[in-house]
Amino acid sequence: MARFDRRQIMMGAAATALSTALPAQAADAKGQLYALFDTFFDADLSDSPEQATNLGLDTGAHADARSKLGDRSIAGWRKDRAEPAARVKRLKTIDRKALSGDDAVNYDTALFQYETRAAAGAFDYGAISQPYVVTQLYGAYSSVPSFLDTKHTIASAADADTYLARLAAFATVLDQESERVAADAGKGVIPADFMLDKAIAQLTKFRAQPVEQNVLVASLARRTKAFGDYDAKAAGLLTSTVHPALERQIETLKAARSKATHEAGIGRLKDGDAFYAALLKIYTTTDKTPDEVHRLGLEEGAEISARMDEILKKRGLTQGSVGQRVASLNTLPGETYPNTDEGRAQMLAYCNRLIAELQPRLPTWFGVTPKTPVEVRRVPAYTEAGAAGGYYERPALDGSRPGAFYINLRDTAERPRWSLPTLTYHEAAPGHHFQLALVAESTLPRLRQNMGFSANTEGWALYAEQVAMEMGLYEGDDLGLLGMYQARLFRAGRCVVDTGIHTKGWSREKAIAYMVETGGEPEGRITSEIERYCARPGQACSYKVGHTVWVRARERARQRLGAKFDIRRFHDAGLLVGPVPLTVLDRVIDAWQG
């Protein structure tokens, strides 16, 4: 299929202002901007060895990253908090008025990124984008084993040696996080009791695994048979350094647990309301207040429920709430896969088939699609208890790793067959993979390629679910269509419960009951979701807010351009600009000339 020049598509008339005869002032501003971008990106790679490896850039000047993990100490945390404000100051030395087209978009995107992170970094606990250091959702205990298993490539004995160095560093990182957990607990910043219970359970389970079965040892043993007896070396490091560090972290979390309450909202923390507002701006990239987001969720939820009600009535389901009637479909014969390895393999095969069947329809809707493939994989069993239901992992910038849609298969009953098409279109194609793989393949500055804005990317993926419906992928499949609306209702509900928990005093139990009653999804899945929102305030609101902006931007463009409007070029314009704050996306689309 035809591929178009990114600059022609992305900005249209807005980009034509960038002529070859740039005034000296503009040329200087442009040069300063991209020199600064290079400086920032190089610093990011130096500060985060994991990021360098994830991007396939742990070579050359950053080759030493392959034997390191990032600094998670209190000193490193202080540095991380101070960095965004320092970058804002440096960006503001550049004359913004001298920039136009792509350059102005890139400047505005970077400035928003660092200004919002600087605001969130003003709070004396947690991290910039979340209030805690370790929970059931995040922490080195879950991220580092998965990183070493799936991202640290081993093609030589030298690679195996750097793996061992990182394995030893894992113990240091665990202790650094434990120190920060204890420091935050001293400030009264403690996750809710149920969050700590799950984190402690996951840590304990990981610590109790037989050494030879632990992924840190088994992964290295599997991949180094040609290079020597590395499994014995890994086993030695695991027992001598990692296990003691895991035990220390378990004890640190138990000490915090003794002081924990059941209340999960961060409004209970020092400056919690202000911190939530800062997080909401990071994740939605708008100035919407918690009340506005809460109201959006309620209003959108009512509209979506009405559409679902129509479908359910056509199937003869008229009694009970929409949620109750949807829940009754979860036990339909043939709609639930066996909760066995064979059943899980069938689910993965079905999702891969959905992606394959999508391909012939794409040329009518997209001018540009990724060259990089996407794979459907299972969330690793050792992290699935606390992980989200599904997530996308973008490809490496060097093309060495494809995009991947990870689906949580801890309990196949949580994902009836009729819910899988929408999940696949969201996480893979034409959702996250189309946007983020194109970013990896683009000529955007590396700094921009590595920036993420949840409201844009999650909003696009939710919009992609709608596009799948418009493409006719649910024709003759009323259950699949119901699944699409259920997913959209789920995202509207997130706006209600996230703001409810963190600004309106909702309990975990009230939020779970609301989501189960409203959407009819299994309580086990909803419980994990609600606990996720407790650990990462604000992020869950980004989906529906982003979807609303994408839909409204398309409608404005359609009305403005009339017969000239081309859905393929609209999608190209929105995708090829890369993830940007929603305010910047609106400006790009409103300047686009079709």
XYZ file of C-alpha atoms in Angstrom:
594
model
C 0.000 0.000 0.000
C 1.167 3.509 -0.752
C 3.203 5.316 1.850
C 3.273 9.090 1.882
C 5.815 11.638 2.940
C 5.258 12.352 6.601
C 5.655 16.120 6.358
C 3.141 16.416 3.527
C 0.497 14.489 5.409
C 1.050 15.565 8.967
C 0.694 19.281 8.883
C -0.595 20.269 5.469
C -0.620 24.024 5.124
C 0.781 24.475 8.603
C 4.012 22.848 7.506
C 4.432 24.920 4.363
C 5.448 27.878 6.483
C 8.722 26.050 6.967
C 10.405 27.095 3.735
C 13.960 26.493 2.608
C 14.693 30.188 2.957
C 14.365 30.301 6.725
C 15.312 33.581 8.368
C 18.475 33.356 10.390
C 16.544 33.707 13.634
C 14.307 30.753 12.794
C 17.248 28.644 11.691
C 19.022 29.409 14.963
C 15.929 28.528 17.003
C 15.472 25.270 15.113
C 19.116 24.309 15.559
C 18.991 25.144 19.258
C 15.816 23.098 19.703
C 17.123 19.898 18.178
C 20.528 20.222 19.800
C 18.701 20.463 23.118
C 16.533 17.478 22.201
C 19.663 15.442 21.515
C 21.110 16.482 24.865
C 17.936 15.521 26.706
C 17.643 12.184 24.930
C 21.269 11.271 25.605
C 20.773 12.099 29.271
C 17.660 9.920 29.373
C 19.597 6.951 28.011
C 22.369 7.510 30.530
C 19.932 7.779 33.430
C 17.868 4.749 32.422
C 19.866 1.738 31.221
C 16.595 -0.185 30.907
C 15.292 2.426 28.489
C 18.462 2.176 26.405
C 17.958 -1.578 26.133
C 14.214 -1.310 25.484
C 14.916 0.993 22.558
C 17.755 -1.141 21.214
C 20.196 1.714 21.837
C 22.478 0.116 24.431
C 25.403 0.251 21.991
C 28.236 2.629 21.206
C 28.403 5.406 23.772
C 25.710 3.639 25.796
C 27.092 0.114 25.592
C 27.760 0.154 29.349
C 23.993 0.304 29.901
C 23.781 -3.433 29.207
C 25.311 -4.238 32.582
C 23.315 -1.717 34.625
C 19.888 -0.944 36.032
C 18.561 2.521 36.770
C 19.215 4.341 40.040
C 16.154 4.074 42.305
C 17.798 5.530 45.389
C 16.582 8.572 47.302
C 19.339 10.622 45.643
C 18.242 9.372 42.222
C 14.625 10.193 43.052
C 15.588 13.746 43.978
C 17.443 14.119 40.700
C 14.443 12.822 38.755
C 12.152 15.320 40.467
C 14.411 18.277 39.716
C 15.134 17.423 36.072
C 11.826 18.486 34.418
C 11.956 22.020 35.833
C 15.564 22.364 34.659
C 14.530 21.296 31.158
C 11.665 23.797 31.061
C 14.138 26.539 31.884
C 16.445 25.475 29.057
C 13.601 25.186 26.540
C 12.446 28.699 27.339
C 15.775 30.125 26.231
C 14.672 29.287 22.657
C 12.585 31.809 20.725
C 9.268 29.935 20.286
C 7.924 32.603 17.904
C 10.699 31.762 15.439
C 9.444 28.176 15.104
C 6.644 26.908 12.872
C 5.281 23.679 11.419
C 6.807 20.481 12.774
C 9.332 22.425 14.829
C 6.619 24.313 16.707
C 4.749 21.048 17.341
C 7.891 19.434 18.703
C 8.665 22.416 20.944
C 5.135 22.632 22.338
C 5.050 18.895 22.977
C 8.324 18.876 24.890
C 7.399 21.981 26.886
C 4.092 20.427 27.949
C 5.829 17.202 28.924
C 8.328 18.896 31.205
C 6.009 21.543 32.641
C 3.444 18.979 33.770
C 6.105 16.674 35.163
C 7.737 19.571 36.986
C 4.395 20.343 38.637
C 3.933 16.717 39.719
C 7.546 16.542 40.895
C 6.882 19.216 43.506
C 5.365 16.668 45.904
C 7.690 15.138 48.447
C 6.821 11.466 48.015
C 6.169 8.731 45.486
C 7.306 9.324 41.937
C 6.436 11.955 39.375
C 3.603 9.960 37.832
C 2.393 7.933 40.822
C 2.110 8.364 44.602
C 3.900 5.225 45.797
C 7.191 3.397 45.236
C 6.034 -0.232 45.415
C 2.500 -1.606 45.054
C 0.804 -4.666 43.623
C 1.037 -2.958 40.226
C 4.607 -1.734 40.066
C 8.028 -2.083 41.623
C 11.349 -3.580 40.619
C 10.231 -6.986 41.919
C 7.826 -7.266 38.977
C 9.477 -5.149 36.277
C 13.105 -6.289 36.478
C 12.545 -10.075 36.089
C 10.301 -9.467 33.079
C 12.819 -6.998 31.649
C 15.741 -9.415 31.970
C 13.728 -12.277 30.522
C 12.223 -10.482 27.530
C 14.396 -7.441 26.765
C 17.972 -8.338 27.641
C 19.100 -10.194 24.534
C 21.784 -12.863 24.787
C 23.742 -13.658 21.664
C 27.207 -14.119 23.202
C 29.037 -14.904 26.393
C 29.539 -11.178 26.879
C 25.762 -10.685 26.831
C 25.412 -13.408 29.452
C 27.995 -11.652 31.625
C 26.093 -8.365 31.430
C 22.912 -10.258 32.386
C 24.687 -11.483 35.516
C 25.783 -7.928 36.290
C 22.201 -6.768 36.026
C 21.042 -9.671 38.170
C 23.426 -8.524 40.903
C 22.202 -4.929 40.437
C 18.628 -6.151 40.963
C 19.373 -6.663 44.659
C 20.668 -3.101 44.925
C 17.586 -1.719 43.225
C 15.297 -3.664 45.560
C 17.092 -2.205 48.573
C 16.937 1.296 47.117
C 13.192 0.990 46.702
C 12.805 -0.456 50.189
C 14.611 2.570 51.600
C 12.224 4.900 49.782
C 9.178 2.907 50.910
C 10.313 3.304 54.519
C 11.026 7.014 54.017
C 7.585 7.629 52.529
C 5.928 5.613 55.305
C 7.597 7.978 57.750
C 5.740 10.804 55.990
C 2.430 8.947 56.240
C 2.473 7.946 52.565
C 1.428 4.291 52.638
C -0.577 2.339 50.048
C -3.935 0.953 51.143
C -3.929 -2.327 53.052
C -5.250 -4.414 50.138
C -2.567 -3.021 47.811
C 0.193 -3.978 50.225
C -1.347 -7.392 50.861
C -1.162 -8.213 47.162
C 2.329 -6.801 46.772
C 3.576 -8.818 49.750
C 1.877 -11.950 48.390
C 3.487 -11.505 44.982
C 6.914 -10.877 46.485
C 6.556 -13.886 48.765
C 5.505 -16.128 45.888
C 8.447 -14.944 43.800
C 10.874 -15.505 46.681
C 9.513 -19.013 47.319
C 10.028 -20.313 43.788
C 12.576 -23.122 43.508
C 15.847 -21.618 42.337
C 16.006 -23.563 39.080
C 12.425 -22.552 38.220
C 12.851 -18.861 38.996
C 12.659 -16.909 35.735
C 15.902 -15.093 36.534
C 17.767 -18.407 36.467
C 15.656 -20.330 33.963
C 15.786 -17.553 31.374
C 19.566 -17.398 31.449
C 19.945 -21.174 31.468
C 17.673 -21.498 28.435
C 19.611 -18.940 26.419
C 23.240 -19.667 27.313
C 23.693 -23.380 26.673
C 26.320 -22.637 24.037
C 28.295 -20.265 26.264
C 28.927 -22.225 29.453
C 27.394 -23.022 32.825
C 25.701 -19.684 33.441
C 22.671 -21.106 35.231
C 24.844 -22.038 38.200
C 26.242 -18.505 38.336
C 22.741 -17.039 38.177
C 21.542 -19.419 40.894
C 24.406 -18.324 43.109
C 23.557 -14.638 42.681
C 19.875 -15.296 43.236
C 20.401 -17.048 46.553
C 23.252 -14.896 47.850
C 22.070 -11.393 46.893
C 18.560 -11.264 45.382
C 16.767 -13.473 47.891
C 18.004 -11.484 50.906
C 16.976 -8.239 49.201
C 13.509 -9.661 48.465
C 13.201 -10.702 52.110
C 14.190 -7.198 53.244
C 11.592 -5.662 50.960
C 8.908 -8.027 52.245
C 9.727 -6.983 55.798
C 9.695 -3.298 54.824
C 6.258 -3.661 53.254
C 4.980 -5.604 56.262
C 6.112 -2.764 58.513
C 4.212 -0.307 56.313
C 1.209 -2.657 56.256
C 0.940 -2.449 60.051
C 0.169 1.276 59.663
C -1.956 1.044 56.501
C -5.629 1.933 56.268
C -8.257 0.604 53.894
C -8.855 4.032 52.372
C -7.284 4.186 48.913
C -7.824 7.719 47.647
C -4.781 9.971 47.599
C -6.910 12.818 48.918
C -5.967 11.445 52.365
C -2.272 12.190 51.743
C -0.510 15.493 52.327
C -1.439 17.807 49.430
C -3.244 14.816 47.928
C -5.901 16.859 46.126
C -3.253 19.005 44.455
C -1.205 15.927 43.556
C -4.261 14.305 41.976
C -4.940 17.438 39.925
C -1.316 17.378 38.714
C -1.580 13.694 37.812
C -4.879 14.264 36.020
C -3.203 16.906 33.854
C -0.283 14.586 33.071
C -2.593 11.774 32.027
C -5.416 13.668 30.285
C -3.205 16.484 28.894
C -6.121 18.830 29.503
C -7.174 21.296 32.201
C -10.307 19.304 33.025
C -11.124 19.279 36.725
C -11.953 16.070 38.590
C -15.606 17.141 38.676
C -15.643 17.676 34.902
C -14.087 14.269 34.287
C -16.532 12.632 36.702
C -19.469 14.248 34.910
C -18.104 13.228 31.493
C -18.013 9.614 32.650
C -21.576 9.710 33.929
C -22.979 11.388 30.806
C -21.118 9.192 28.334
C -21.981 6.120 30.378
C -25.706 6.849 30.181
C -25.555 7.269 26.397
C -23.574 4.062 25.856
C -25.851 2.082 28.193
C -28.827 3.110 26.064
C -27.171 1.660 22.943
C -26.332 -1.554 24.770
C -29.909 -1.791 26.000
C -31.143 -1.802 22.386
C -28.851 -4.701 21.451
C -29.800 -6.691 24.537
C -33.511 -6.241 23.884
C -33.048 -7.534 20.328
C -31.631 -10.709 21.886
C -34.692 -10.994 24.116
C -32.883 -9.827 27.270
C -35.213 -7.290 28.862
C -35.078 -7.908 32.603
C -32.541 -6.341 34.952
C -29.968 -3.615 34.503
C -27.707 -3.443 31.469
C -24.856 -4.724 33.605
C -26.858 -7.678 34.904
C -27.983 -8.656 31.427
C -24.455 -8.383 30.009
C -23.136 -10.505 32.869
C -25.587 -13.249 31.909
C -23.839 -13.523 28.541
C -20.541 -14.515 30.147
C -21.786 -18.089 30.578
C -23.152 -18.559 27.070
C -22.031 -21.904 25.580
C -18.969 -21.493 23.395
C -18.177 -17.981 24.670
C -15.767 -18.950 27.445
C -12.482 -20.710 26.752
C -11.343 -23.535 29.034
C -9.169 -22.245 31.874
C -6.338 -24.513 30.756
C -3.145 -24.082 28.764
C -5.015 -25.410 25.723
C -7.802 -22.898 26.230
C -5.284 -20.075 26.594
C -3.569 -21.148 23.367
C -6.955 -21.031 21.629
C -7.508 -17.463 22.855
C -4.131 -16.354 21.536
C -4.803 -18.018 18.186
C -8.189 -16.306 17.927
C -6.689 -12.866 18.593
C -3.985 -13.446 15.980
C -6.670 -14.490 13.490
C -8.593 -11.266 14.124
C -5.495 -9.260 13.213
C -5.019 -11.259 10.008
C -8.663 -10.821 8.975
C -8.411 -7.073 9.460
C -5.709 -6.566 6.819
C -7.831 -6.485 3.606
C -9.994 -3.644 4.961
C -7.157 -1.315 5.906
C -6.451 0.435 2.550
C -9.894 2.039 2.597
C -9.255 3.600 5.983
C -5.506 4.237 6.247
C -2.947 5.593 3.811
C -0.024 4.642 6.035
C 0.287 1.494 8.123
C 3.256 0.101 10.084
C 5.856 -2.081 8.424
C 6.651 -3.665 11.780
C 4.478 -6.687 12.673
C 2.586 -7.162 15.935
C 2.410 -10.372 17.968
C -0.119 -11.510 20.574
C 1.506 -12.898 23.716
C 0.496 -14.001 27.190
C 1.257 -11.767 30.174
C 4.010 -13.626 32.086
C 2.455 -15.890 34.691
C 4.662 -14.454 37.440
C 3.154 -10.959 37.014
C -0.397 -11.737 35.884
C -1.984 -11.549 39.354
C -1.469 -7.790 39.578
C -1.202 -6.930 35.880
C -3.777 -5.206 33.689
C -6.095 -7.232 31.473
C -4.086 -6.369 28.389
C -1.360 -4.005 27.280
C 0.744 -3.130 24.262
C 4.520 -3.026 24.116
C 5.913 -0.979 21.289
C 8.713 -2.234 19.011
C 12.343 -1.321 19.516
C 13.479 1.799 17.684
C 16.161 -0.237 15.918
C 13.592 -2.698 14.522
C 15.011 -5.633 16.483
C 11.769 -6.392 18.301
C 8.183 -6.361 16.944
C 5.217 -4.776 18.640
C 3.457 -7.037 21.127
C -0.069 -7.202 22.528
C 0.066 -8.911 25.925
C -3.215 -10.425 27.130
C -3.729 -11.472 30.746
C -4.832 -15.114 30.827
C -4.862 -15.672 34.593
C -8.539 -16.691 34.283
C -10.066 -17.226 30.841
C -13.555 -16.561 32.265
C -12.564 -12.894 32.604
C -12.368 -12.655 28.815
C -15.373 -14.193 27.038
C -14.894 -14.680 23.325
C -17.222 -11.824 22.388
C -15.026 -9.333 24.279
C -11.799 -10.260 22.480
C -12.251 -8.461 19.123
C -12.480 -5.037 20.743
C -9.533 -5.741 23.050
C -7.463 -6.845 20.055
C -8.379 -3.817 17.944
C -7.493 -1.565 20.884
C -4.158 -3.072 21.859
C -2.914 -4.192 18.447
C -4.381 -3.064 15.105
C -5.612 -0.482 14.326
C -5.044 0.719 17.898
C -1.796 1.077 19.798
C 0.320 -0.757 17.252
C -0.641 1.547 14.400
C 0.247 4.651 16.351
C 3.332 3.534 18.257
C 4.957 1.358 15.596
C 4.649 4.271 13.178
C 6.407 6.416 15.768
C 9.254 3.910 15.918
C 9.486 3.938 12.101
C 9.204 7.721 11.785
C 11.744 10.502 11.337
C 10.574 12.230 14.497
C 13.423 13.325 16.783
C 14.421 10.487 19.073
C 13.297 12.459 22.110
C 9.816 12.810 20.620
C 9.735 9.157 19.625
C 10.214 8.269 23.253
C 7.581 10.598 24.708
C 4.184 9.274 25.649
C 0.877 10.996 26.372
C -1.693 8.603 27.748
C -4.740 10.605 26.680
C -3.527 10.662 23.076
C -2.419 7.043 22.798
C -5.245 5.548 24.840
C -7.724 7.923 23.231
C -6.532 6.799 19.804
C -6.841 3.137 20.763
C -10.385 3.661 22.035
C -11.173 5.612 18.866
C -9.691 2.672 16.891
C -12.317 0.418 18.476
C -14.922 2.744 16.998
C -13.184 2.691 13.609
C -13.303 -1.118 13.657
C -17.075 -0.837 14.004
C -17.217 1.709 11.170
C -15.131 -0.651 9.027
C -17.899 -3.240 9.331
C -15.959 -5.705 11.461
C -18.988 -6.312 13.689
C -21.544 -6.803 10.925
C -23.688 -9.802 11.776
C -22.030 -10.070 15.188
C -24.263 -8.355 17.723
C -22.316 -9.865 20.615
C -19.068 -8.468 19.255
C -20.742 -5.068 18.850
C -22.002 -5.318 22.410
C -18.425 -6.039 23.461
C -17.300 -2.838 21.751
C -19.912 -0.798 23.612
C -19.116 -2.573 26.864
C -15.462 -1.603 26.452
C -16.453 2.012 25.819
C -18.773 1.974 28.836
C -15.907 0.539 30.853
C -13.745 3.553 29.941
C -16.543 5.969 30.847
C -16.890 4.161 34.154
C -13.200 4.615 34.787
C -13.670 8.387 34.774
C -16.384 7.996 37.398
C -14.574 5.641 39.760
C -11.077 7.127 39.475
C -12.283 10.591 40.395
C -14.694 9.022 42.886
C -11.905 7.199 44.727
C -9.398 10.029 44.749
C -11.597 13.112 45.203
C -15.011 11.997 46.467
C -14.162 9.513 49.179
C -15.320 6.379 47.342
C -14.144 3.112 48.841
C -12.605 0.282 46.859
C -15.807 -1.696 47.403
C -18.084 1.101 46.181
C -16.010 1.493 43.013
C -16.074 -2.254 42.330
C -19.835 -2.423 42.848
C -20.400 0.538 40.513
C -18.346 -0.987 37.684
C -19.824 -4.480 38.023
C -23.390 -3.178 38.156
C -22.875 -0.731 35.295
C -20.969 -2.870 32.806
C -21.535 -6.469 33.857
C -17.888 -7.496 33.745
C -16.597 -10.257 36.055
C -15.943 -9.057 39.586
C -12.455 -10.602 39.625
C -11.361 -8.542 36.660
C -13.012 -5.377 37.982
C -11.346 -5.831 41.358
C -7.891 -5.880 39.754
C -8.825 -2.846 37.668
C -10.045 -0.792 40.634
C -6.925 -1.682 42.592
C -4.891 -0.542 39.596
C -6.585 2.882 39.701
C -5.783 3.099 43.398
C -2.097 2.586 42.599
C -1.952 4.876 39.568
C -4.376 7.774 40.098
C -5.568 9.691 37.060
C -4.329 7.371 34.323
C -7.643 5.559 33.935
C -9.333 8.846 33.005
C -7.121 9.329 29.963
C -8.956 6.814 27.746
C -12.389 8.404 27.546
C -11.087 11.963 27.648
C -8.748 11.142 24.759
C -11.434 9.345 22.768
C -13.729 12.353 23.100
C -11.058 14.703 21.752
C -10.229 12.424 18.784
C -13.902 12.112 17.806
C -14.552 15.838 18.114
C -11.416 16.698 16.137
C -12.582 14.423 13.307
C -16.020 15.981 13.265
C -14.580 19.499 13.145
C -12.337 18.508 10.245
C -15.233 16.839 8.422
C -17.408 19.931 8.731
C -14.577 22.297 7.773
C -13.391 20.349 4.715
C -16.718 19.023 3.450
C -16.286 16.908 0.285
C -12.513 17.303 0.546
C -12.439 15.281 3.776
C -10.686 11.912 3.348
C -10.766 9.530 6.323
C -7.475 7.938 5.248
C -5.636 11.236 5.239
C -7.261 12.282 8.500
C -5.931 9.140 10.153
C -2.514 9.694 8.624
C -2.454 13.300 9.841
C -3.329 12.307 13.385
C -1.024 9.298 13.548
C 2.076 10.673 11.881
C 2.349 13.683 14.144
C 3.133 11.133 16.851
C 1.797 11.173 20.409
C 1.284 14.778 21.465
C -0.785 16.461 24.189
C -4.439 16.740 23.197
C -4.163 20.533 23.047
C -1.412 20.178 20.453
C -3.355 17.488 18.558
C -6.305 19.853 18.234
C -4.057 22.553 16.763
C -2.534 20.117 14.284
C -5.885 18.812 13.064
C -7.421 22.276 12.880
C -4.502 23.425 10.686
C -4.672 20.313 8.472
C -5.880 21.048 4.958
C -6.924 17.561 3.881
